[in-house]
């Protein structure tokens, strides 16, 4: 009897949750803020998700780019808007977690400032250079930088800068970092010969395939699925890595039915064949589709990990 009652209770909760999702709809266009400039991986994924959600639900999602500080500027603003489901934001975990670790008193939000909707995918973060660059791996790039009195390297998020500061401190390579608004901009800097190397999380892959670029290191904890022969920064002698996850959040205090409906709509969008194919083609990875609780737990665990990484 107890088991039967439990099944009945679960069924009732499921029906109730389904009804709540079905009953909620935005009262107007949903603004989807992207914490980076146009053309990069976050922008590309955000626009794809917005398109799929709009087509599946009939809602209107309006994408707006709000670059600055690796997403910090966007999340700072997102934390202050009404929690009504009309504004959501997409960013990357590492810039947020690093800033909350190294300067928490300067950041006007914390993890509890948001309700979390979904985890999109893991960014496979590469370090790339032009195919004809006179080096083939990270150590070769560092040696080249020493010879040149400091080579230029593009980055578009704080964790990338911190990783290279870590490497610079231990190699005396003197790499000079150039901040860009997106990885797409950094990619153009490399292709144009304005910088010797750059971080990139997916836009670069077609250029690897065409032979215009080469990858000299994985900045993640593991090698990339599309470049299994390229060693990680850790494997090349520097005990540091970054694992950036794309995720979507809303201001804290979102009504339960709005949170459920938005999360489900995003999961459905990520499960679509168009989204799977686009994420696989662009990033050579699978969509995550982790829901609100899992996304929050991932961020909380990530904050602990980043604290450990930086000795906090």
PDB file of C-alpha atoms in Angstrom:
ATOM      1  CA  UNK A   1       0.000   0.000   0.000  1.00  0.00           C
ATOM      2  CA  UNK A   2       2.800   2.379   0.881  1.00  0.00           C
ATOM      3  CA  UNK A   3       4.461   1.780  -2.498  1.00  0.00           C
ATOM      4  CA  UNK A   4       1.141   2.283  -4.284  1.00  0.00           C
ATOM      5  CA  UNK A   5       0.584   5.516  -2.398  1.00  0.00           C
ATOM      6  CA  UNK A   6       4.074   6.658  -3.338  1.00  0.00           C
ATOM      7  CA  UNK A   7       3.388   5.956  -7.005  1.00  0.00           C
ATOM      8  CA  UNK A   8       0.144   7.891  -6.780  1.00  0.00           C
ATOM      9  CA  UNK A   9       1.925  10.829  -5.159  1.00  0.00           C
ATOM     10  CA  UNK A  10       4.646  10.832  -7.834  1.00  0.00           C
ATOM     11  CA  UNK A  11       2.021  10.678 -10.566  1.00  0.00           C
ATOM     12  CA  UNK A  12       0.136  13.565  -9.017  1.00  0.00           C
ATOM     13  CA  UNK A  13       3.325  15.627  -8.774  1.00  0.00           C
ATOM     14  CA  UNK A  14       4.178  14.844 -12.403  1.00  0.00           C
ATOM     15  CA  UNK A  15       0.712  15.856 -13.578  1.00  0.00           C
ATOM     16  CA  UNK A  16       0.900  19.025 -11.489  1.00  0.00           C
ATOM     17  CA  UNK A  17       4.338  19.903 -12.835  1.00  0.00           C
ATOM     18  CA  UNK A  18       3.212  19.267 -16.406  1.00  0.00           C
ATOM     19  CA  UNK A  19       0.180  21.475 -15.899  1.00  0.00           C
ATOM     20  CA  UNK A  20       2.333  24.243 -14.447  1.00  0.00           C
ATOM     21  CA  UNK A  21       4.627  24.135 -17.459  1.00  0.00           C
ATOM     22  CA  UNK A  22       1.669  24.124 -19.826  1.00  0.00           C
ATOM     23  CA  UNK A  23      -0.039  27.004 -18.000  1.00  0.00           C
ATOM     24  CA  UNK A  24       2.935  29.383 -17.988  1.00  0.00           C
ATOM     25  CA  UNK A  25       3.889  31.526 -20.960  1.00  0.00           C
ATOM     26  CA  UNK A  26       5.770  34.820 -21.135  1.00  0.00           C
ATOM     27  CA  UNK A  27       3.591  37.909 -21.333  1.00  0.00           C
ATOM     28  CA  UNK A  28       5.723  39.311 -24.149  1.00  0.00           C
ATOM     29  CA  UNK A  29       9.098  38.851 -25.834  1.00  0.00           C
ATOM     30  CA  UNK A  30      11.738  37.151 -23.681  1.00  0.00           C
ATOM     31  CA  UNK A  31      15.058  38.963 -23.734  1.00  0.00           C
ATOM     32  CA  UNK A  32      17.973  36.536 -23.909  1.00  0.00           C
ATOM     33  CA  UNK A  33      21.176  38.342 -22.998  1.00  0.00           C
ATOM     34  CA  UNK A  34      24.508  36.963 -24.169  1.00  0.00           C
ATOM     35  CA  UNK A  35      27.507  37.865 -22.010  1.00  0.00           C
ATOM     36  CA  UNK A  36      29.901  38.074 -24.968  1.00  0.00           C
ATOM     37  CA  UNK A  37      30.161  39.868 -28.304  1.00  0.00           C
ATOM     38  CA  UNK A  38      28.597  38.735 -31.567  1.00  0.00           C
ATOM     39  CA  UNK A  39      30.121  35.892 -33.546  1.00  0.00           C
ATOM     40  CA  UNK A  40      31.703  33.839 -30.764  1.00  0.00           C
ATOM     41  CA  UNK A  41      30.655  30.458 -29.399  1.00  0.00           C
ATOM     42  CA  UNK A  42      28.358  31.825 -26.678  1.00  0.00           C
ATOM     43  CA  UNK A  43      26.584  34.075 -29.172  1.00  0.00           C
ATOM     44  CA  UNK A  44      26.244  31.285 -31.740  1.00  0.00           C
ATOM     45  CA  UNK A  45      24.842  28.809 -29.206  1.00  0.00           C
ATOM     46  CA  UNK A  46      22.525  31.392 -27.654  1.00  0.00           C
ATOM     47  CA  UNK A  47      21.016  32.364 -30.985  1.00  0.00           C
ATOM     48  CA  UNK A  48      20.533  28.716 -31.923  1.00  0.00           C
ATOM     49  CA  UNK A  49      18.742  27.997 -28.634  1.00  0.00           C
ATOM     50  CA  UNK A  50      16.576  31.103 -28.999  1.00  0.00           C
ATOM     51  CA  UNK A  51      15.565  30.060 -32.516  1.00  0.00           C
ATOM     52  CA  UNK A  52      14.696  26.503 -31.460  1.00  0.00           C
ATOM     53  CA  UNK A  53      12.719  27.651 -28.402  1.00  0.00           C
ATOM     54  CA  UNK A  54      10.794  30.200 -30.449  1.00  0.00           C
ATOM     55  CA  UNK A  55       9.905  27.676 -33.137  1.00  0.00           C
ATOM     56  CA  UNK A  56       8.829  24.995 -30.652  1.00  0.00           C
ATOM     57  CA  UNK A  57       6.824  27.182 -28.248  1.00  0.00           C
ATOM     58  CA  UNK A  58       5.669  30.151 -30.276  1.00  0.00           C
ATOM     59  CA  UNK A  59       7.359  32.492 -27.783  1.00  0.00           C
ATOM     60  CA  UNK A  60       9.452  35.373 -29.076  1.00  0.00           C
ATOM     61  CA  UNK A  61      13.048  35.344 -27.841  1.00  0.00           C
ATOM     62  CA  UNK A  62      15.080  38.467 -28.591  1.00  0.00           C
ATOM     63  CA  UNK A  63      18.838  37.980 -28.359  1.00  0.00           C
ATOM     64  CA  UNK A  64      20.938  40.919 -27.138  1.00  0.00           C
ATOM     65  CA  UNK A  65      24.728  40.921 -26.778  1.00  0.00           C
ATOM     66  CA  UNK A  66      26.049  42.445 -23.545  1.00  0.00           C
ATOM     67  CA  UNK A  67      29.813  41.847 -23.594  1.00  0.00           C
ATOM     68  CA  UNK A  68      32.189  42.818 -20.831  1.00  0.00           C
ATOM     69  CA  UNK A  69      34.349  41.055 -18.266  1.00  0.00           C
ATOM     70  CA  UNK A  70      33.748  37.566 -19.638  1.00  0.00           C
ATOM     71  CA  UNK A  71      30.033  37.822 -18.838  1.00  0.00           C
ATOM     72  CA  UNK A  72      30.374  39.732 -15.559  1.00  0.00           C
ATOM     73  CA  UNK A  73      28.756  42.859 -17.005  1.00  0.00           C
ATOM     74  CA  UNK A  74      25.743  40.907 -18.260  1.00  0.00           C
ATOM     75  CA  UNK A  75      25.202  38.957 -15.038  1.00  0.00           C
ATOM     76  CA  UNK A  76      25.584  42.156 -12.998  1.00  0.00           C
ATOM     77  CA  UNK A  77      22.658  43.631 -14.904  1.00  0.00           C
ATOM     78  CA  UNK A  78      20.655  40.389 -14.942  1.00  0.00           C
ATOM     79  CA  UNK A  79      20.718  40.210 -11.140  1.00  0.00           C
ATOM     80  CA  UNK A  80      18.842  43.529 -10.940  1.00  0.00           C
ATOM     81  CA  UNK A  81      15.923  42.980 -13.346  1.00  0.00           C
ATOM     82  CA  UNK A  82      12.484  41.638 -12.330  1.00  0.00           C
ATOM     83  CA  UNK A  83      12.315  37.870 -11.803  1.00  0.00           C
ATOM     84  CA  UNK A  84       9.346  37.404 -14.112  1.00  0.00           C
ATOM     85  CA  UNK A  85      10.727  35.095 -16.784  1.00  0.00           C
ATOM     86  CA  UNK A  86      10.994  37.897 -19.321  1.00  0.00           C
ATOM     87  CA  UNK A  87      14.799  38.193 -19.114  1.00  0.00           C
ATOM     88  CA  UNK A  88      17.337  35.361 -19.090  1.00  0.00           C
ATOM     89  CA  UNK A  89      21.084  35.339 -19.657  1.00  0.00           C
ATOM     90  CA  UNK A  90      23.633  32.965 -21.131  1.00  0.00           C
ATOM     91  CA  UNK A  91      27.249  32.939 -20.032  1.00  0.00           C
ATOM     92  CA  UNK A  92      30.216  30.722 -19.245  1.00  0.00           C
ATOM     93  CA  UNK A  93      31.052  29.386 -15.802  1.00  0.00           C
ATOM     94  CA  UNK A  94      34.772  30.030 -15.538  1.00  0.00           C
ATOM     95  CA  UNK A  95      34.836  33.841 -15.805  1.00  0.00           C
ATOM     96  CA  UNK A  96      32.101  34.062 -13.171  1.00  0.00           C
ATOM     97  CA  UNK A  97      33.676  31.520 -10.809  1.00  0.00           C
ATOM     98  CA  UNK A  98      37.162  32.989 -11.094  1.00  0.00           C
ATOM     99  CA  UNK A  99      35.933  36.520 -10.375  1.00  0.00           C
ATOM    100  CA  UNK A 100      33.836  35.328  -7.431  1.00  0.00           C
ATOM    101  CA  UNK A 101      36.962  33.618  -6.106  1.00  0.00           C
ATOM    102  CA  UNK A 102      39.617  36.300  -6.549  1.00  0.00           C
ATOM    103  CA  UNK A 103      37.573  39.467  -5.925  1.00  0.00           C
ATOM    104  CA  UNK A 104      34.216  38.569  -4.356  1.00  0.00           C
ATOM    105  CA  UNK A 105      33.887  41.957  -2.622  1.00  0.00           C
ATOM    106  CA  UNK A 106      34.028  43.719  -5.999  1.00  0.00           C
ATOM    107  CA  UNK A 107      31.390  41.566  -7.740  1.00  0.00           C
ATOM    108  CA  UNK A 108      27.817  42.810  -7.089  1.00  0.00           C
ATOM    109  CA  UNK A 109      26.309  39.323  -7.183  1.00  0.00           C
ATOM    110  CA  UNK A 110      26.939  35.789  -5.965  1.00  0.00           C
ATOM    111  CA  UNK A 111      25.651  32.352  -6.973  1.00  0.00           C
ATOM    112  CA  UNK A 112      22.443  32.900  -4.984  1.00  0.00           C
ATOM    113  CA  UNK A 113      21.622  35.974  -7.078  1.00  0.00           C
ATOM    114  CA  UNK A 114      20.216  33.739  -9.818  1.00  0.00           C
ATOM    115  CA  UNK A 115      17.855  30.912 -10.567  1.00  0.00           C
ATOM    116  CA  UNK A 116      19.518  28.428 -12.892  1.00  0.00           C
ATOM    117  CA  UNK A 117      17.687  27.060 -15.904  1.00  0.00           C
ATOM    118  CA  UNK A 118      19.995  24.785 -17.878  1.00  0.00           C
ATOM    119  CA  UNK A 119      23.542  23.720 -18.679  1.00  0.00           C
ATOM    120  CA  UNK A 120      24.167  23.892 -22.411  1.00  0.00           C
ATOM    121  CA  UNK A 121      27.552  22.273 -23.128  1.00  0.00           C
ATOM    122  CA  UNK A 122      31.225  22.112 -22.155  1.00  0.00           C
ATOM    123  CA  UNK A 123      33.515  24.382 -24.144  1.00  0.00           C
ATOM    124  CA  UNK A 124      36.603  22.605 -25.401  1.00  0.00           C
ATOM    125  CA  UNK A 125      39.065  25.488 -25.022  1.00  0.00           C
ATOM    126  CA  UNK A 126      42.013  25.443 -27.411  1.00  0.00           C
ATOM    127  CA  UNK A 127      45.143  27.491 -27.922  1.00  0.00           C
ATOM    128  CA  UNK A 128      45.654  28.008 -31.657  1.00  0.00           C
ATOM    129  CA  UNK A 129      48.125  29.629 -34.046  1.00  0.00           C
ATOM    130  CA  UNK A 130      48.470  30.079 -37.799  1.00  0.00           C
ATOM    131  CA  UNK A 131      49.459  26.913 -39.618  1.00  0.00           C
ATOM    132  CA  UNK A 132      52.779  28.427 -40.699  1.00  0.00           C
ATOM    133  CA  UNK A 133      53.762  29.646 -37.210  1.00  0.00           C
ATOM    134  CA  UNK A 134      57.354  28.637 -36.302  1.00  0.00           C
ATOM    135  CA  UNK A 135      56.204  26.474 -33.386  1.00  0.00           C
ATOM    136  CA  UNK A 136      53.933  23.462 -32.961  1.00  0.00           C
ATOM    137  CA  UNK A 137      53.206  23.230 -29.250  1.00  0.00           C
ATOM    138  CA  UNK A 138      52.913  25.402 -26.149  1.00  0.00           C
ATOM    139  CA  UNK A 139      56.576  25.141 -25.199  1.00  0.00           C
ATOM    140  CA  UNK A 140      57.556  26.095 -28.734  1.00  0.00           C
ATOM    141  CA  UNK A 141      55.292  29.149 -28.547  1.00  0.00           C
ATOM    142  CA  UNK A 142      56.814  30.163 -25.205  1.00  0.00           C
ATOM    143  CA  UNK A 143      60.332  29.791 -26.592  1.00  0.00           C
ATOM    144  CA  UNK A 144      59.333  31.870 -29.627  1.00  0.00           C
ATOM    145  CA  UNK A 145      57.916  34.543 -27.319  1.00  0.00           C
ATOM    146  CA  UNK A 146      61.184  34.720 -25.394  1.00  0.00           C
ATOM    147  CA  UNK A 147      63.102  35.109 -28.671  1.00  0.00           C
ATOM    148  CA  UNK A 148      60.774  37.886 -29.823  1.00  0.00           C
ATOM    149  CA  UNK A 149      60.845  39.771 -26.548  1.00  0.00           C
ATOM    150  CA  UNK A 150      57.203  38.928 -25.891  1.00  0.00           C
ATOM    151  CA  UNK A 151      54.684  37.612 -28.425  1.00  0.00           C
ATOM    152  CA  UNK A 152      51.055  38.740 -28.561  1.00  0.00           C
ATOM    153  CA  UNK A 153      48.230  36.367 -27.600  1.00  0.00           C
ATOM    154  CA  UNK A 154      44.473  37.056 -27.814  1.00  0.00           C
ATOM    155  CA  UNK A 155      41.995  36.118 -25.098  1.00  0.00           C
ATOM    156  CA  UNK A 156      38.345  36.967 -24.419  1.00  0.00           C
ATOM    157  CA  UNK A 157      37.722  35.848 -20.824  1.00  0.00           C
ATOM    158  CA  UNK A 158      39.435  36.320 -17.456  1.00  0.00           C
ATOM    159  CA  UNK A 159      40.245  32.614 -16.860  1.00  0.00           C
ATOM    160  CA  UNK A 160      42.250  32.546 -20.074  1.00  0.00           C
ATOM    161  CA  UNK A 161      44.242  35.550 -18.892  1.00  0.00           C
ATOM    162  CA  UNK A 162      44.835  33.903 -15.507  1.00  0.00           C
ATOM    163  CA  UNK A 163      45.973  30.675 -17.122  1.00  0.00           C
ATOM    164  CA  UNK A 164      48.531  32.501 -19.230  1.00  0.00           C
ATOM    165  CA  UNK A 165      49.675  34.624 -16.292  1.00  0.00           C
ATOM    166  CA  UNK A 166      50.298  31.337 -14.465  1.00  0.00           C
ATOM    167  CA  UNK A 167      52.283  30.012 -17.440  1.00  0.00           C
ATOM    168  CA  UNK A 168      54.176  33.302 -17.887  1.00  0.00           C
ATOM    169  CA  UNK A 169      55.199  33.331 -14.232  1.00  0.00           C
ATOM    170  CA  UNK A 170      56.708  29.857 -14.554  1.00  0.00           C
ATOM    171  CA  UNK A 171      58.262  30.175 -18.001  1.00  0.00           C
ATOM    172  CA  UNK A 172      59.542  33.779 -18.202  1.00  0.00           C
ATOM    173  CA  UNK A 173      58.110  33.751 -21.737  1.00  0.00           C
ATOM    174  CA  UNK A 174      56.854  37.332 -21.531  1.00  0.00           C
ATOM    175  CA  UNK A 175      53.705  36.605 -23.552  1.00  0.00           C
ATOM    176  CA  UNK A 176      51.717  39.840 -23.953  1.00  0.00           C
ATOM    177  CA  UNK A 177      47.965  39.367 -23.683  1.00  0.00           C
ATOM    178  CA  UNK A 178      45.507  41.203 -25.937  1.00  0.00           C
ATOM    179  CA  UNK A 179      41.877  41.388 -24.778  1.00  0.00           C
ATOM    180  CA  UNK A 180      39.136  40.860 -27.392  1.00  0.00           C
ATOM    181  CA  UNK A 181      35.342  41.008 -27.123  1.00  0.00           C
ATOM    182  CA  UNK A 182      34.826  37.502 -28.486  1.00  0.00           C
ATOM    183  CA  UNK A 183      36.756  34.455 -29.621  1.00  0.00           C
ATOM    184  CA  UNK A 184      35.670  35.281 -33.183  1.00  0.00           C
ATOM    185  CA  UNK A 185      37.576  38.560 -32.909  1.00  0.00           C
ATOM    186  CA  UNK A 186      40.577  36.727 -31.475  1.00  0.00           C
ATOM    187  CA  UNK A 187      40.446  34.263 -34.347  1.00  0.00           C
ATOM    188  CA  UNK A 188      40.598  37.095 -36.872  1.00  0.00           C
ATOM    189  CA  UNK A 189      43.554  38.563 -34.985  1.00  0.00           C
ATOM    190  CA  UNK A 190      45.420  35.267 -35.457  1.00  0.00           C
ATOM    191  CA  UNK A 191      44.473  34.822 -39.099  1.00  0.00           C
ATOM    192  CA  UNK A 192      45.460  38.415 -39.831  1.00  0.00           C
ATOM    193  CA  UNK A 193      48.865  37.949 -38.232  1.00  0.00           C
ATOM    194  CA  UNK A 194      48.192  40.567 -35.545  1.00  0.00           C
ATOM    195  CA  UNK A 195      48.794  38.074 -32.718  1.00  0.00           C
ATOM    196  CA  UNK A 196      50.863  34.900 -32.614  1.00  0.00           C
ATOM    197  CA  UNK A 197      48.297  32.764 -30.786  1.00  0.00           C
ATOM    198  CA  UNK A 198      44.814  32.891 -29.292  1.00  0.00           C
ATOM    199  CA  UNK A 199      42.354  31.026 -27.128  1.00  0.00           C
ATOM    200  CA  UNK A 200      39.308  29.644 -28.913  1.00  0.00           C
ATOM    201  CA  UNK A 201      36.401  27.379 -28.025  1.00  0.00           C
ATOM    202  CA  UNK A 202      34.942  26.215 -31.316  1.00  0.00           C
ATOM    203  CA  UNK A 203      34.960  28.904 -34.001  1.00  0.00           C
ATOM    204  CA  UNK A 204      38.474  27.773 -34.894  1.00  0.00           C
ATOM    205  CA  UNK A 205      37.578  24.183 -35.815  1.00  0.00           C
ATOM    206  CA  UNK A 206      36.750  24.794 -39.516  1.00  0.00           C
ATOM    207  CA  UNK A 207      40.092  26.576 -39.845  1.00  0.00           C
ATOM    208  CA  UNK A 208      41.885  23.550 -38.407  1.00  0.00           C
ATOM    209  CA  UNK A 209      40.111  21.416 -40.988  1.00  0.00           C
ATOM    210  CA  UNK A 210      41.016  23.809 -43.820  1.00  0.00           C
ATOM    211  CA  UNK A 211      44.653  23.886 -42.730  1.00  0.00           C
ATOM    212  CA  UNK A 212      44.756  27.622 -41.969  1.00  0.00           C
ATOM    213  CA  UNK A 213      45.273  27.090 -38.231  1.00  0.00           C
ATOM    214  CA  UNK A 214      46.927  24.574 -35.949  1.00  0.00           C
ATOM    215  CA  UNK A 215      46.197  23.762 -32.339  1.00  0.00           C
ATOM    216  CA  UNK A 216      49.145  23.922 -29.937  1.00  0.00           C
ATOM    217  CA  UNK A 217      47.428  22.971 -26.653  1.00  0.00           C
ATOM    218  CA  UNK A 218      44.167  22.045 -24.963  1.00  0.00           C
ATOM    219  CA  UNK A 219      43.426  24.411 -22.070  1.00  0.00           C
ATOM    220  CA  UNK A 220      40.942  21.910 -20.586  1.00  0.00           C
ATOM    221  CA  UNK A 221      41.712  19.131 -18.143  1.00  0.00           C
ATOM    222  CA  UNK A 222      41.527  16.639 -21.009  1.00  0.00           C
ATOM    223  CA  UNK A 223      42.448  16.482 -24.678  1.00  0.00           C
ATOM    224  CA  UNK A 224      39.830  17.435 -27.228  1.00  0.00           C
ATOM    225  CA  UNK A 225      37.745  14.883 -29.067  1.00  0.00           C
ATOM    226  CA  UNK A 226      38.642  16.428 -32.430  1.00  0.00           C
ATOM    227  CA  UNK A 227      42.384  16.750 -31.645  1.00  0.00           C
ATOM    228  CA  UNK A 228      43.393  13.718 -29.556  1.00  0.00           C
ATOM    229  CA  UNK A 229      47.069  14.111 -30.439  1.00  0.00           C
ATOM    230  CA  UNK A 230      47.360  17.651 -29.037  1.00  0.00           C
ATOM    231  CA  UNK A 231      48.516  17.668 -25.412  1.00  0.00           C
ATOM    232  CA  UNK A 232      46.894  19.715 -22.653  1.00  0.00           C
ATOM    233  CA  UNK A 233      48.609  22.637 -20.956  1.00  0.00           C
ATOM    234  CA  UNK A 234      48.974  20.363 -17.924  1.00  0.00           C
ATOM    235  CA  UNK A 235      50.618  17.647 -19.992  1.00  0.00           C
ATOM    236  CA  UNK A 236      53.028  20.247 -21.345  1.00  0.00           C
ATOM    237  CA  UNK A 237      54.302  21.056 -17.865  1.00  0.00           C
ATOM    238  CA  UNK A 238      51.976  23.668 -16.353  1.00  0.00           C
ATOM    239  CA  UNK A 239      49.597  22.422 -13.681  1.00  0.00           C
ATOM    240  CA  UNK A 240      46.564  24.501 -14.563  1.00  0.00           C
ATOM    241  CA  UNK A 241      43.418  24.121 -16.663  1.00  0.00           C
ATOM    242  CA  UNK A 242      39.991  25.649 -17.214  1.00  0.00           C
ATOM    243  CA  UNK A 243      36.745  23.805 -17.933  1.00  0.00           C
ATOM    244  CA  UNK A 244      34.169  26.363 -19.098  1.00  0.00           C
ATOM    245  CA  UNK A 245      30.500  25.330 -19.185  1.00  0.00           C
ATOM    246  CA  UNK A 246      27.913  27.350 -21.095  1.00  0.00           C
ATOM    247  CA  UNK A 247      24.809  27.865 -18.946  1.00  0.00           C
ATOM    248  CA  UNK A 248      21.582  29.868 -18.790  1.00  0.00           C
ATOM    249  CA  UNK A 249      20.220  31.681 -15.725  1.00  0.00           C
ATOM    250  CA  UNK A 250      17.517  34.128 -14.655  1.00  0.00           C
ATOM    251  CA  UNK A 251      17.240  36.557 -11.731  1.00  0.00           C
ATOM    252  CA  UNK A 252      16.655  34.836  -8.371  1.00  0.00           C
ATOM    253  CA  UNK A 253      13.038  34.565  -7.290  1.00  0.00           C
ATOM    254  CA  UNK A 254      11.643  33.291 -10.568  1.00  0.00           C
ATOM    255  CA  UNK A 255       8.139  31.786 -10.112  1.00  0.00           C
ATOM    256  CA  UNK A 256       8.330  27.989 -10.027  1.00  0.00           C
ATOM    257  CA  UNK A 257       6.089  27.551 -13.063  1.00  0.00           C
ATOM    258  CA  UNK A 258       8.178  29.999 -15.118  1.00  0.00           C
ATOM    259  CA  UNK A 259      11.406  28.303 -14.056  1.00  0.00           C
ATOM    260  CA  UNK A 260      10.051  24.884 -15.020  1.00  0.00           C
ATOM    261  CA  UNK A 261       8.666  26.073 -18.349  1.00  0.00           C
ATOM    262  CA  UNK A 262      11.821  27.901 -19.377  1.00  0.00           C
ATOM    263  CA  UNK A 263      14.075  25.024 -18.331  1.00  0.00           C
ATOM    264  CA  UNK A 264      11.990  22.501 -20.262  1.00  0.00           C
ATOM    265  CA  UNK A 265      11.858  24.711 -23.337  1.00  0.00           C
ATOM    266  CA  UNK A 266      15.660  25.028 -23.306  1.00  0.00           C
ATOM    267  CA  UNK A 267      16.147  21.277 -22.794  1.00  0.00           C
ATOM    268  CA  UNK A 268      13.775  20.555 -25.671  1.00  0.00           C
ATOM    269  CA  UNK A 269      15.677  23.003 -27.846  1.00  0.00           C
ATOM    270  CA  UNK A 270      19.006  21.345 -27.005  1.00  0.00           C
ATOM    271  CA  UNK A 271      17.506  17.911 -27.724  1.00  0.00           C
ATOM    272  CA  UNK A 272      16.477  18.959 -31.225  1.00  0.00           C
ATOM    273  CA  UNK A 273      18.398  17.460 -34.108  1.00  0.00           C
ATOM    274  CA  UNK A 274      19.311  20.944 -35.340  1.00  0.00           C
ATOM    275  CA  UNK A 275      20.878  21.873 -31.992  1.00  0.00           C
ATOM    276  CA  UNK A 276      22.689  18.552 -31.599  1.00  0.00           C
ATOM    277  CA  UNK A 277      24.110  18.789 -35.098  1.00  0.00           C
ATOM    278  CA  UNK A 278      25.128  22.432 -34.703  1.00  0.00           C
ATOM    279  CA  UNK A 279      26.842  21.850 -31.339  1.00  0.00           C
ATOM    280  CA  UNK A 280      28.609  18.760 -32.673  1.00  0.00           C
ATOM    281  CA  UNK A 281      29.750  20.542 -35.835  1.00  0.00           C
ATOM    282  CA  UNK A 282      30.803  23.758 -34.089  1.00  0.00           C
ATOM    283  CA  UNK A 283      32.287  22.371 -30.882  1.00  0.00           C
ATOM    284  CA  UNK A 284      32.611  18.608 -31.389  1.00  0.00           C
ATOM    285  CA  UNK A 285      30.719  17.975 -28.166  1.00  0.00           C
ATOM    286  CA  UNK A 286      27.241  16.928 -27.001  1.00  0.00           C
ATOM    287  CA  UNK A 287      24.621  19.191 -25.393  1.00  0.00           C
ATOM    288  CA  UNK A 288      24.343  18.774 -21.635  1.00  0.00           C
ATOM    289  CA  UNK A 289      20.651  19.548 -20.943  1.00  0.00           C
ATOM    290  CA  UNK A 290      21.211  19.522 -17.159  1.00  0.00           C
ATOM    291  CA  UNK A 291      18.269  21.139 -15.377  1.00  0.00           C
ATOM    292  CA  UNK A 292      18.054  23.790 -12.643  1.00  0.00           C
ATOM    293  CA  UNK A 293      19.254  21.724  -9.664  1.00  0.00           C
ATOM    294  CA  UNK A 294      22.104  20.080 -11.554  1.00  0.00           C
ATOM    295  CA  UNK A 295      23.228  23.396 -13.015  1.00  0.00           C
ATOM    296  CA  UNK A 296      23.320  25.042  -9.599  1.00  0.00           C
ATOM    297  CA  UNK A 297      25.212  22.079  -8.126  1.00  0.00           C
ATOM    298  CA  UNK A 298      27.714  22.255 -11.004  1.00  0.00           C
ATOM    299  CA  UNK A 299      28.365  25.941 -10.300  1.00  0.00           C
ATOM    300  CA  UNK A 300      28.714  25.375  -6.539  1.00  0.00           C
ATOM    301  CA  UNK A 301      31.183  22.526  -7.100  1.00  0.00           C
ATOM    302  CA  UNK A 302      33.007  24.635  -9.677  1.00  0.00           C
ATOM    303  CA  UNK A 303      33.421  27.483  -7.207  1.00  0.00           C
ATOM    304  CA  UNK A 304      35.057  25.117  -4.727  1.00  0.00           C
ATOM    305  CA  UNK A 305      37.333  23.740  -7.466  1.00  0.00           C
ATOM    306  CA  UNK A 306      38.413  27.201  -8.647  1.00  0.00           C
ATOM    307  CA  UNK A 307      39.117  28.190  -5.045  1.00  0.00           C
ATOM    308  CA  UNK A 308      41.366  25.179  -4.695  1.00  0.00           C
ATOM    309  CA  UNK A 309      43.023  25.930  -8.028  1.00  0.00           C
ATOM    310  CA  UNK A 310      43.978  29.422  -6.875  1.00  0.00           C
ATOM    311  CA  UNK A 311      44.882  28.447  -3.333  1.00  0.00           C
ATOM    312  CA  UNK A 312      41.853  30.073  -1.681  1.00  0.00           C
TER     313      UNK A 312
END
